[in-house]
Coordinates of C-alpha atoms and ligand atoms in Angstrom, one line a residue:
M1 CA 185.4 150.1 267.7
V2 CA 183.7 151.8 270.6
E3 CA 181.3 154.6 269.5
R4 CA 180.9 157.2 272.2
R5 CA 177.4 158.5 272.8
W6 CA 175.9 160.6 275.5
W7 CA 173.3 158.0 276.4
K8 CA 175.9 155.4 277.0
E9 CA 177.7 157.6 279.4
S10 CA 174.5 158.7 281.3
V11 CA 173.0 157.4 284.5
V12 CA 169.2 157.5 284.5
Y13 CA 166.8 158.0 287.4
Q14 CA 163.3 156.7 287.1
I15 CA 160.4 158.7 288.6
Y16 CA 157.0 157.2 289.3
P17 CA 155.2 160.6 289.7
R18 CA 152.2 159.4 291.7
S19 CA 154.5 158.2 294.5
F20 CA 157.3 160.8 294.3
N21 CA 156.4 164.1 295.9
D22 CA 153.0 165.7 296.5
S23 CA 153.3 169.5 296.3
N24 CA 149.6 170.5 296.9
N25 CA 148.8 168.0 299.6
D26 CA 146.0 166.1 298.0
G27 CA 147.8 162.7 298.6
I28 CA 149.0 162.3 295.0
G29 CA 152.5 163.0 293.8
D30 CA 152.6 165.7 291.0
I31 CA 154.8 167.5 288.5
Q32 CA 155.4 170.5 290.8
G33 CA 156.5 168.0 293.4
I34 CA 159.1 166.7 291.0
I35 CA 160.3 170.2 290.3
E36 CA 160.9 170.8 294.0
K37 CA 163.2 167.7 294.1
I38 CA 165.3 168.2 290.9
D39 CA 168.2 169.4 292.9
Y40 CA 168.1 166.3 295.0
I41 CA 168.3 164.1 291.9
K42 CA 171.1 166.3 290.5
K43 CA 173.1 165.9 293.7
L44 CA 173.1 162.1 293.2
G45 CA 174.9 162.6 289.9
I46 CA 172.1 161.8 287.5
D47 CA 172.1 162.8 283.8
V48 CA 168.7 161.7 282.6
I49 CA 165.3 161.5 284.3
W50 CA 162.8 159.0 283.0
L51 CA 159.3 160.1 283.8
C52 CA 156.6 157.4 284.0
P53 CA 153.3 158.2 282.3
I54 CA 151.8 161.6 283.2
Y55 CA 149.3 161.7 280.3
K56 CA 145.5 162.0 280.8
S57 CA 144.2 158.7 282.0
P58 CA 141.3 157.2 284.0
N59 CA 144.2 155.6 285.9
V60 CA 143.2 151.9 285.9
D61 CA 146.8 151.0 285.5
N62 CA 148.4 154.1 287.0
G63 CA 148.7 156.0 283.7
Y64 CA 149.5 153.1 281.4
D65 CA 146.0 153.5 280.1
I66 CA 146.1 156.8 278.2
S67 CA 142.9 158.6 277.2
D68 CA 144.7 161.7 275.7
Y69 CA 148.4 161.7 274.7
R70 CA 148.5 165.5 274.6
K71 CA 147.1 166.2 278.0
V72 CA 148.3 165.8 281.6
M73 CA 146.6 163.5 284.1
N74 CA 144.2 165.1 286.5
G75 CA 146.0 165.7 289.8
F76 CA 149.4 165.8 288.2
G77 CA 149.2 169.4 287.0
N78 CA 149.0 170.8 283.5
L79 CA 151.1 171.3 280.3
Q80 CA 152.6 174.4 281.7
D81 CA 153.9 172.5 284.7
L82 CA 155.4 169.9 282.4
E83 CA 157.1 172.6 280.2
K84 CA 158.5 174.1 283.4
L85 CA 159.7 170.7 284.5
I86 CA 161.5 170.1 281.1
F87 CA 163.0 173.6 281.4
E88 CA 164.2 173.1 285.0
I89 CA 165.7 169.8 284.1
H90 CA 167.6 171.2 281.1
N91 CA 168.6 174.2 283.1
R92 CA 170.6 171.8 285.3
N93 CA 172.2 170.1 282.4
M94 CA 170.1 167.0 282.7
K95 CA 167.8 165.4 280.1
I96 CA 164.3 164.0 280.3
I97 CA 162.8 161.0 278.6
M98 CA 159.1 160.1 278.7
D99 CA 157.1 156.9 278.6
L100 CA 155.6 156.1 275.2
V101 CA 152.7 153.7 275.7
V102 CA 151.5 152.9 272.2
N103 CA 150.7 149.2 272.3
H104 CA 147.3 150.1 273.8
T105 CA 145.3 153.1 274.9
S106 CA 142.6 153.5 277.5
D107 CA 139.1 152.5 276.5
E108 CA 138.2 156.1 277.3
H109 CA 140.4 157.4 274.5
D110 CA 138.4 159.1 271.7
W111 CA 139.7 156.6 269.2
F112 CA 138.3 153.7 271.1
I113 CA 135.0 155.4 271.9
N114 CA 134.6 155.9 268.2
S115 CA 135.9 152.5 267.3
K116 CA 133.4 150.8 269.5
E117 CA 130.5 152.8 268.1
S118 CA 129.9 150.8 264.9
K119 CA 131.6 148.4 262.6
D120 CA 131.8 151.0 259.9
N121 CA 133.1 153.8 262.0
P122 CA 136.4 155.2 260.5
Y123 CA 138.2 154.4 263.8
R124 CA 137.0 150.8 263.9
D125 CA 140.2 149.5 262.4
Y126 CA 142.4 151.4 265.0
Y127 CA 141.9 148.5 267.3
I128 CA 141.8 144.7 266.9
W129 CA 138.2 143.5 266.6
E130 CA 137.3 139.9 265.8
K131 CA 134.1 138.0 265.4
G132 CA 135.5 135.1 267.4
K133 CA 135.0 131.4 266.8
N134 CA 131.6 129.9 266.6
E135 CA 129.9 128.8 269.9
N136 CA 130.3 132.3 271.3
K137 CA 134.1 131.9 271.9
P138 CA 136.8 134.5 271.2
S139 CA 139.4 133.9 268.5
S140 CA 142.0 132.6 270.9
N141 CA 142.5 131.2 274.4
W142 CA 145.1 133.8 275.3
E143 CA 145.5 134.9 278.9
S144 CA 145.9 138.6 279.6
F145 CA 148.8 139.8 281.8
F146 CA 146.5 140.9 284.5
G147 CA 144.3 137.7 284.6
G148 CA 141.4 136.5 282.5
S149 CA 141.0 136.4 278.7
T150 CA 142.7 138.9 276.3
W151 CA 139.3 139.2 274.6
T152 CA 136.3 141.2 275.8
Y153 CA 133.0 140.9 274.1
D154 CA 131.2 144.0 273.0
E155 CA 127.4 143.6 272.8
G156 CA 126.8 146.7 270.7
T157 CA 128.7 145.5 267.7
D158 CA 128.7 141.7 268.5
E159 CA 132.5 141.4 268.3
Y160 CA 135.5 140.9 270.6
Y161 CA 138.3 143.4 271.0
L162 CA 141.9 142.4 272.0
H163 CA 143.6 143.6 275.2
L164 CA 146.8 142.1 276.4
F165 CA 146.4 143.9 279.7
T166 CA 143.1 144.9 281.4
E167 CA 139.9 145.2 279.4
K168 CA 140.2 149.0 279.9
Q169 CA 143.5 148.9 277.8
P170 CA 142.4 147.9 274.3
D171 CA 145.4 147.0 272.0
L172 CA 146.0 149.3 269.0
N173 CA 146.0 147.8 265.5
W174 CA 149.4 148.6 264.2
E175 CA 148.5 147.3 260.8
N176 CA 146.6 150.4 260.3
P177 CA 148.9 153.0 258.6
E178 CA 146.7 156.0 259.5
M179 CA 146.8 155.0 263.2
R180 CA 150.6 154.7 263.0
N181 CA 151.0 158.1 261.5
K182 CA 148.9 159.6 264.3
I183 CA 151.3 158.0 266.8
Y184 CA 154.3 159.4 265.0
K185 CA 152.7 162.9 265.1
I186 CA 152.2 162.6 268.8
M187 CA 155.8 161.5 269.2
R188 CA 157.0 164.6 267.2
W189 CA 154.8 166.8 269.2
W190 CA 156.5 165.7 272.4
L191 CA 160.0 165.8 270.9
N192 CA 159.3 169.3 269.7
K193 CA 158.5 170.2 273.3
G194 CA 162.2 169.4 273.9
I195 CA 162.1 166.0 275.5
D196 CA 165.2 163.9 275.0
G197 CA 163.8 160.5 274.2
F198 CA 161.3 157.7 275.0
R199 CA 161.0 154.6 277.1
M200 CA 158.8 152.5 275.0
D201 CA 156.3 150.5 276.9
V202 CA 155.9 146.8 275.8
I203 CA 157.2 147.8 272.4
N204 CA 157.8 144.2 271.2
M205 CA 154.1 143.4 271.6
I206 CA 152.8 145.8 268.9
S207 CA 152.7 143.2 266.1
K208 CA 150.4 140.2 266.5
D209 CA 149.9 137.0 264.6
K210 CA 146.5 137.8 263.1
D211 CA 145.7 134.1 262.8
F212 CA 145.3 134.1 266.6
P213 CA 146.5 130.5 267.2
D214 CA 145.6 129.1 270.6
G215 CA 148.4 129.1 273.1
E216 CA 149.7 126.2 275.2
K217 CA 147.7 125.5 278.3
G218 CA 148.3 123.3 281.3
P219 CA 145.6 120.8 282.5
N220 CA 144.6 123.2 285.3
D221 CA 144.8 126.4 283.4
D222 CA 141.8 128.4 282.3
F223 CA 143.7 130.1 279.6
G224 CA 146.6 129.6 277.2
D225 CA 149.9 131.3 276.7
G226 CA 149.7 133.7 273.8
T227 CA 153.2 135.1 274.1
P228 CA 154.6 133.2 271.1
Y229 CA 152.0 134.9 268.9
F230 CA 152.2 138.5 270.2
L231 CA 155.8 138.9 271.3
N232 CA 158.3 139.9 268.6
G233 CA 155.6 139.6 266.0
P234 CA 155.8 139.4 262.2
H235 CA 155.8 143.2 261.5
L236 CA 157.7 144.5 264.5
Y237 CA 160.9 145.3 262.6
E238 CA 159.0 147.0 259.8
Y239 CA 157.0 149.2 262.2
L240 CA 160.0 150.3 264.3
K241 CA 162.0 151.0 261.2
E242 CA 159.2 153.2 259.9
M243 CA 159.1 154.9 263.3
G244 CA 162.8 155.5 263.0
E245 CA 162.5 157.0 259.6
K246 CA 159.5 159.1 260.3
V247 CA 160.4 160.3 263.7
L248 CA 163.4 159.1 265.7
F249 CA 166.2 159.6 263.2
D250 CA 165.5 163.3 263.0
Y251 CA 166.5 163.9 266.6
D252 CA 169.5 163.3 268.9
I253 CA 167.6 161.3 271.5
M254 CA 167.7 158.2 273.5
T255 CA 165.3 155.3 273.2
V256 CA 164.9 152.3 275.5
G257 CA 162.6 149.5 274.6
E258 CA 160.8 147.6 277.2
T259 CA 161.1 144.2 275.7
Y260 CA 159.9 141.1 277.5
K261 CA 161.4 137.9 276.1
F262 CA 163.3 139.7 273.3
G263 CA 166.6 137.8 273.5
W264 CA 170.0 139.3 272.8
E265 CA 169.6 138.4 269.1
N266 CA 166.8 140.9 268.8
A267 CA 168.6 143.4 270.9
V268 CA 171.4 143.3 268.3
K269 CA 169.0 143.4 265.3
F270 CA 167.0 146.4 266.5
A271 CA 170.0 148.4 267.8
K272 CA 170.6 150.0 264.4
V273 CA 168.9 150.4 261.1
G274 CA 171.5 151.1 258.5
D275 CA 173.8 153.2 260.5
Q276 CA 171.0 154.9 262.5
D277 CA 170.3 154.2 266.1
L278 CA 166.8 152.7 266.6
L279 CA 166.4 151.1 270.0
N280 CA 169.4 152.4 271.7
M281 CA 169.0 149.9 274.5
V282 CA 166.4 147.5 275.8
F283 CA 165.2 146.4 279.2
H284 CA 165.5 142.6 279.1
F285 CA 163.8 140.7 281.9
E286 CA 166.1 137.8 282.4
L287 CA 167.6 139.0 285.6
M288 CA 164.2 139.7 286.9
S289 CA 163.1 136.1 286.8
V290 CA 166.0 134.4 288.6
D291 CA 164.0 134.3 291.8
R292 CA 160.7 133.2 290.3
H293 CA 159.2 130.6 288.0
E294 CA 159.8 131.5 284.4
D295 CA 156.2 131.7 283.4
N296 CA 154.5 132.4 286.8
K297 CA 156.0 135.3 288.6
W298 CA 154.1 134.5 291.8
V299 CA 156.0 131.2 292.3
K300 CA 159.3 131.5 294.2
K301 CA 162.6 130.1 293.1
E302 CA 165.9 130.1 295.1
I303 CA 168.5 132.5 293.7
N304 CA 171.6 130.9 292.2
L305 CA 174.5 133.2 291.6
K306 CA 175.8 131.1 288.7
E307 CA 172.6 131.8 286.8
I308 CA 173.0 135.5 287.4
K309 CA 176.6 135.3 286.1
E310 CA 175.4 133.4 283.0
I311 CA 172.9 136.1 282.2
Y312 CA 175.4 139.0 282.5
K313 CA 178.0 137.1 280.6
K314 CA 175.7 136.3 277.7
W315 CA 174.3 139.8 277.3
N316 CA 177.6 141.5 277.9
N317 CA 179.5 139.4 275.4
K318 CA 176.9 139.1 272.7
L319 CA 176.2 142.8 272.6
Y320 CA 179.9 143.9 272.9
N321 CA 180.6 146.5 270.1
K322 CA 177.3 145.5 268.4
A323 CA 174.5 146.9 270.6
W324 CA 174.1 148.8 273.8
N325 CA 172.4 147.5 276.9
S326 CA 170.5 149.0 279.9
I327 CA 171.1 147.9 283.4
Y328 CA 168.5 148.0 286.1
L329 CA 167.7 146.2 289.3
G330 CA 164.2 147.6 289.9
N331 CA 161.4 149.6 288.6
H332 CA 157.7 150.3 289.2
D333 CA 156.8 146.8 288.2
Q334 CA 159.3 145.0 290.4
P335 CA 159.7 144.4 294.1
R336 CA 162.5 146.3 295.8
I337 CA 165.9 144.9 295.0
V338 CA 167.4 145.0 298.5
S339 CA 164.5 142.8 299.6
R340 CA 165.0 140.5 296.7
F341 CA 168.7 140.0 296.1
G342 CA 169.9 141.5 299.3
D343 CA 169.0 141.4 303.0
D344 CA 166.6 144.1 304.0
Q345 CA 167.1 143.5 307.7
K346 CA 170.5 142.9 309.2
Y347 CA 172.6 143.8 306.2
R348 CA 170.3 146.3 304.5
K349 CA 172.9 149.0 303.9
K350 CA 175.8 146.6 303.1
S351 CA 173.7 144.5 300.7
A352 CA 172.2 147.6 299.0
K353 CA 175.7 149.0 298.4
M354 CA 176.8 145.6 297.1
L355 CA 174.0 145.6 294.5
A356 CA 174.8 149.2 293.6
T357 CA 178.4 148.2 293.0
M358 CA 177.4 145.5 290.7
M359 CA 175.0 147.8 288.8
M360 CA 177.5 150.6 288.4
T361 CA 180.3 148.5 287.1
M362 CA 178.4 146.6 284.4
P363 CA 178.3 147.5 280.7
G364 CA 175.1 149.3 279.8
T365 CA 173.3 152.5 280.9
P366 CA 172.3 152.2 284.6
F367 CA 168.7 153.0 285.6
I368 CA 168.1 153.8 289.3
Y369 CA 164.5 153.5 290.5
Q370 CA 163.3 156.2 292.9
G371 CA 164.1 155.1 296.5
E372 CA 166.6 152.6 295.5
E373 CA 169.3 155.1 296.3
I374 CA 168.2 155.1 300.0
G375 CA 167.6 151.4 300.2
M376 CA 163.8 151.4 300.3
T377 CA 162.3 148.0 301.0
N378 CA 159.3 145.9 300.2
V379 CA 156.1 146.5 302.1
A380 CA 153.7 143.9 303.6
F381 CA 150.2 145.2 303.9
Q382 CA 148.1 142.6 305.8
D383 CA 144.8 143.8 304.3
I384 CA 144.3 143.3 300.6
G385 CA 142.2 146.5 300.8
K386 CA 145.5 148.4 301.2
Y387 CA 146.8 147.3 297.7
R388 CA 146.2 149.6 294.7
D389 CA 147.8 147.7 291.8
V390 CA 145.2 146.2 289.4
E391 CA 147.5 143.2 288.8
T392 CA 147.7 142.4 292.5
I393 CA 144.0 142.9 293.2
N394 CA 143.0 140.7 290.2
Y395 CA 145.5 138.0 291.3
Y396 CA 144.1 138.0 294.8
R397 CA 140.5 137.8 293.6
L398 CA 141.2 135.0 291.1
Q399 CA 143.3 132.9 293.5
T400 CA 141.0 133.1 296.5
K401 CA 138.1 132.3 294.1
K402 CA 139.9 129.1 293.3
G403 CA 139.8 128.3 297.0
R404 CA 143.4 129.0 297.9
P405 CA 143.9 130.1 301.5
R406 CA 144.0 133.9 301.9
D407 CA 147.2 133.8 303.9
E408 CA 149.1 131.9 301.3
V409 CA 148.1 134.3 298.6
I410 CA 148.9 137.4 300.7
K411 CA 152.3 136.0 301.3
E412 CA 152.9 135.7 297.6
I413 CA 151.7 139.3 297.2
H414 CA 154.1 140.5 299.9
R415 CA 157.0 139.1 297.9
V416 CA 155.9 139.9 294.4
S417 CA 153.4 142.7 294.2
R418 CA 154.2 145.8 292.1
D419 CA 153.0 147.9 295.0
N420 CA 156.2 147.0 296.8
S421 CA 157.9 149.7 294.7
R422 CA 154.9 152.1 294.6
T423 CA 154.7 153.2 298.2
P424 CA 155.5 156.9 298.6
M425 CA 159.0 158.1 298.5
Q426 CA 160.4 158.5 302.0
W427 CA 161.7 162.0 302.4
N428 CA 161.9 162.4 306.2
D429 CA 160.6 160.9 309.4
Q430 CA 157.8 163.4 309.7
L431 CA 154.1 163.1 308.8
N432 CA 153.6 160.7 305.8
A433 CA 157.4 160.7 305.4
G434 CA 157.3 164.2 304.1
F435 CA 155.6 162.9 300.9
S436 CA 152.3 164.7 301.6
Q437 CA 150.5 166.5 304.4
S438 CA 147.3 164.5 303.8
T439 CA 146.6 160.8 303.5
P440 CA 148.6 159.4 300.5
W441 CA 146.8 157.4 297.7
I442 CA 148.7 154.3 298.9
D443 CA 149.9 153.7 302.4
L444 CA 153.5 154.3 303.3
N445 CA 156.0 151.7 304.2
P446 CA 156.0 152.0 308.0
N447 CA 159.8 151.9 308.1
Y448 CA 160.1 155.5 306.9
E449 CA 161.3 156.7 310.4
E450 CA 164.4 154.6 309.8
I451 CA 164.8 154.8 306.0
N452 CA 164.5 158.3 304.5
V453 CA 166.3 160.9 302.4
E454 CA 166.9 163.4 305.2
K455 CA 168.7 160.8 307.3
A456 CA 170.6 159.5 304.3
L457 CA 171.9 163.0 303.6
K458 CA 173.1 163.4 307.1
E459 CA 175.1 160.1 307.3
D460 CA 178.4 160.0 305.6
D461 CA 178.2 156.2 305.1
S462 CA 174.7 156.2 303.7
I463 CA 173.6 154.3 300.6
F464 CA 172.9 157.6 298.9
Y465 CA 176.5 158.8 299.2
Y466 CA 177.7 155.4 298.1
Y467 CA 175.6 155.6 294.9
Q468 CA 176.9 159.1 294.4
K469 CA 180.5 157.9 294.7
L470 CA 179.9 155.0 292.4
I471 CA 178.4 157.3 289.8
E472 CA 181.4 159.6 290.0
I473 CA 183.8 156.7 289.7
R474 CA 182.0 155.4 286.7
K475 CA 182.1 158.8 285.0
N476 CA 185.8 159.2 285.6
N477 CA 186.6 155.7 284.4
L478 CA 185.7 155.0 280.8
A479 CA 186.6 151.3 281.2
L480 CA 183.6 150.9 283.5
I481 CA 181.4 152.2 280.7
Y482 CA 183.0 150.9 277.5
G483 CA 185.4 148.3 278.8
R484 CA 185.3 144.6 277.8
Y485 CA 183.6 142.4 280.3
E486 CA 185.4 139.3 281.4
T487 CA 184.3 137.1 284.3
I488 CA 186.8 135.4 286.6
L489 CA 186.1 132.7 289.2
E490 CA 183.3 131.7 286.9
N491 CA 182.3 128.6 288.8
N492 CA 182.3 130.1 292.3
E493 CA 178.8 130.0 293.7
D494 CA 179.2 132.9 296.2
I495 CA 181.6 135.4 294.6
F496 CA 180.8 137.5 291.6
S497 CA 184.0 138.8 290.1
Y498 CA 184.9 140.3 286.7
K499 CA 187.3 142.6 284.9
R500 CA 186.4 145.7 282.9
E501 CA 189.2 146.7 280.5
Y502 CA 189.5 149.5 277.9
K503 CA 192.6 150.8 276.3
N504 CA 195.2 150.7 279.1
K505 CA 192.8 150.9 282.0
K506 CA 191.8 147.9 284.0
N507 CA 189.3 147.4 286.7
L508 CA 188.7 144.4 288.9
I509 CA 185.4 143.9 290.7
I510 CA 185.0 141.4 293.5
I511 CA 181.6 140.9 295.1
N512 CA 180.5 138.6 297.9
F513 CA 176.9 138.1 296.8
F514 CA 175.7 136.6 300.1
S515 CA 175.9 136.9 303.9
D516 CA 178.6 134.3 304.6
K517 CA 182.2 135.2 305.2
I518 CA 184.6 133.9 302.5
N519 CA 188.3 133.4 302.3
F520 CA 189.8 132.7 298.9
N521 CA 192.9 133.1 296.8
L522 CA 192.8 135.0 293.5
S523 CA 194.4 133.2 290.6
D524 CA 198.0 133.9 289.7
E525 CA 197.0 135.7 286.5
I526 CA 196.0 138.7 288.6
N527 CA 198.6 140.3 290.8
L528 CA 196.5 142.3 293.3
N529 CA 199.5 144.3 294.5
E530 CA 199.5 146.1 291.1
Y531 CA 196.0 147.3 291.8
S532 CA 194.7 149.9 294.1
L533 CA 191.3 149.9 295.8
L534 CA 188.9 152.4 294.5
I535 CA 186.0 151.8 296.8
S536 CA 184.7 149.2 299.2
N537 CA 181.4 149.1 301.0
Y538 CA 183.2 148.4 304.3
G539 CA 185.2 151.5 304.0
N540 CA 188.5 149.7 304.6
N541 CA 190.1 146.7 302.9
S542 CA 190.8 143.2 304.0
Y543 CA 193.2 141.7 301.5
S544 CA 196.9 140.9 301.5
N545 CA 198.7 139.7 298.4
N546 CA 196.2 137.5 296.6
L547 CA 194.5 136.2 299.7
I548 CA 191.1 137.9 300.1
K549 CA 188.8 137.7 303.0
L550 CA 185.3 138.9 302.2
R551 CA 182.8 139.9 304.8
P552 CA 179.0 139.6 304.3
Y553 CA 178.1 141.4 301.0
E554 CA 181.5 142.9 300.8
S555 CA 182.2 144.5 297.4
L556 CA 185.4 145.9 296.1
I557 CA 186.4 147.8 293.0
F558 CA 190.1 147.8 292.2
T559 CA 191.9 149.6 289.5
L560 CA 195.2 149.0 287.9
S561 CA 197.4 151.9 288.8
Ligands
TEU601 O1 154.8 146.4 281.8 C1 154.8 145.3 281.0 C2 155.1 144.0 281.6 O2 155.1 143.1 280.8 C3 155.3 143.7 283.0 O3 156.4 144.4 283.5 C4 154.1 143.8 283.8 O4 154.0 145.0 284.5 C5 154.1 142.7 284.9 O5 155.3 142.2 285.1 C6 153.1 141.6 284.5 O6 153.2 140.6 285.4 C7 154.5 147.7 281.3 C8 154.5 148.7 282.4 O7 155.8 148.9 282.9 C9 153.5 148.4 283.4 O8 153.5 149.2 284.5 C10 152.1 148.4 282.7 O9 151.2 147.9 283.6 C11 152.1 147.5 281.4 O10 153.3 147.7 280.6 C12 151.0 147.8 280.6 O11 151.1 149.1 280.0
CA602 CA1 149.3 166.5 294.5

């Protein structure tokens, strides 16, 4: 039985505030800048805006290092601006969800400053402090996500603290109930400001194996893989259930968990507690690793469509009528999707529309990342000094230190760096792409004269209008939201095709995932003459009876009429 919910029928737009729109021309995007652009987002057909962190922060990891959960980051504006933003969004019948970053804080958060002060400080236990092993070694060999050890030694108290990310992002100790209650209070404080939910940063990392076993380590590795000991840890369910009971269940909100290596089993398990919604949906990462080595994102792998089909099939079927999913092709941590799965040169528009077609016809709530709707691409700064992302900079430093040629490392960075998606939003072909009147905090992608919002809004066949149409089609076609997912042509290595059926409505999606032309015959089970074409990224169609000729990246949505 399908349960209808507003967050299942919504389309979300993700904003990375620093790079979105600078209203006061200091080179940094800000809340007023977002307010200026709400109508643009509304025009696309968006229901929910997800705002990346805007909390007070020394900004080592662009706001994912929070020093005060109740204040706004310097340069972004103040609480009044934020209240205005919430008001303006609601005023247009949209909703807003905010980032909840509670696996760690900044080391400049009061709690940590206190915690570090002495071993008997009341805040000591808010974080994870360990004496370490003998011989001046930390408790485990774990590698942090941004390079180096997960442990940093503090001379003052002669102990190590744990940080899965940079040393300026100490991990909170979720075993401490007082700390947990303070987090719940912060959550209620924001919900009472009227926000409509949370995107929960690395939420499946909050419970750790306190024995700190060493992780596996290759012969050339400096550190071990701690993920089996801090992902989906022993108390995760208990903590989230408590969060539900103490906060979430009192509100009609949407929650999306960022859950690396969670698996569909956990997605189902955490979807509901009793009959209450807990994690309404999760971001799984499986699709995001089809073009890279599973455990080393910098190492390239060729894309195999069959693997992509397998991932969708598994998630769509396992979650069907049990849990809800999210669907995303990019975010502020990922390279631009058109550069990744599409062709950002010759077929930029066609392939971006193809990917949009896939996204908007899948089960799950779609998340569009800013700039995706105009087909923004990866950037390739030649000078490492142009990069701003702490992960990228650390990677460059560690790799070149190991003696790897600079050019080789820069090439990897061009393909993988998180800064690919963090260059300023391209509004027009004027100074700094209309993002700001002064030098932006990170350089623009030089292709803004060609790729920008103003141009997209002037061209009838733009990627923007294609997204707009797809969103409209999805909204008027419940089968695209709630319908059963069934793959056809499963073994075909070039064509991605599936049906979405609900009640007496049937949709058929046919996608040429690559740039080769393909002729093929649909099986007899489907009689294409019964269907009508809803949309095609070539504008016209190219099929007769069941013989279909697909042009590069051609994608078609048919509906049974
Ligand atoms: O990301 C967590 C995460 O595991 C990865 O997406 C990570 O950014 C990268 O792929 C590591 O190689 C979340 C946020 O989205 C990210 O921006 C933050 O840096 C991180 O948590 C820490 O808060
Ligand atoms: Ca600004």
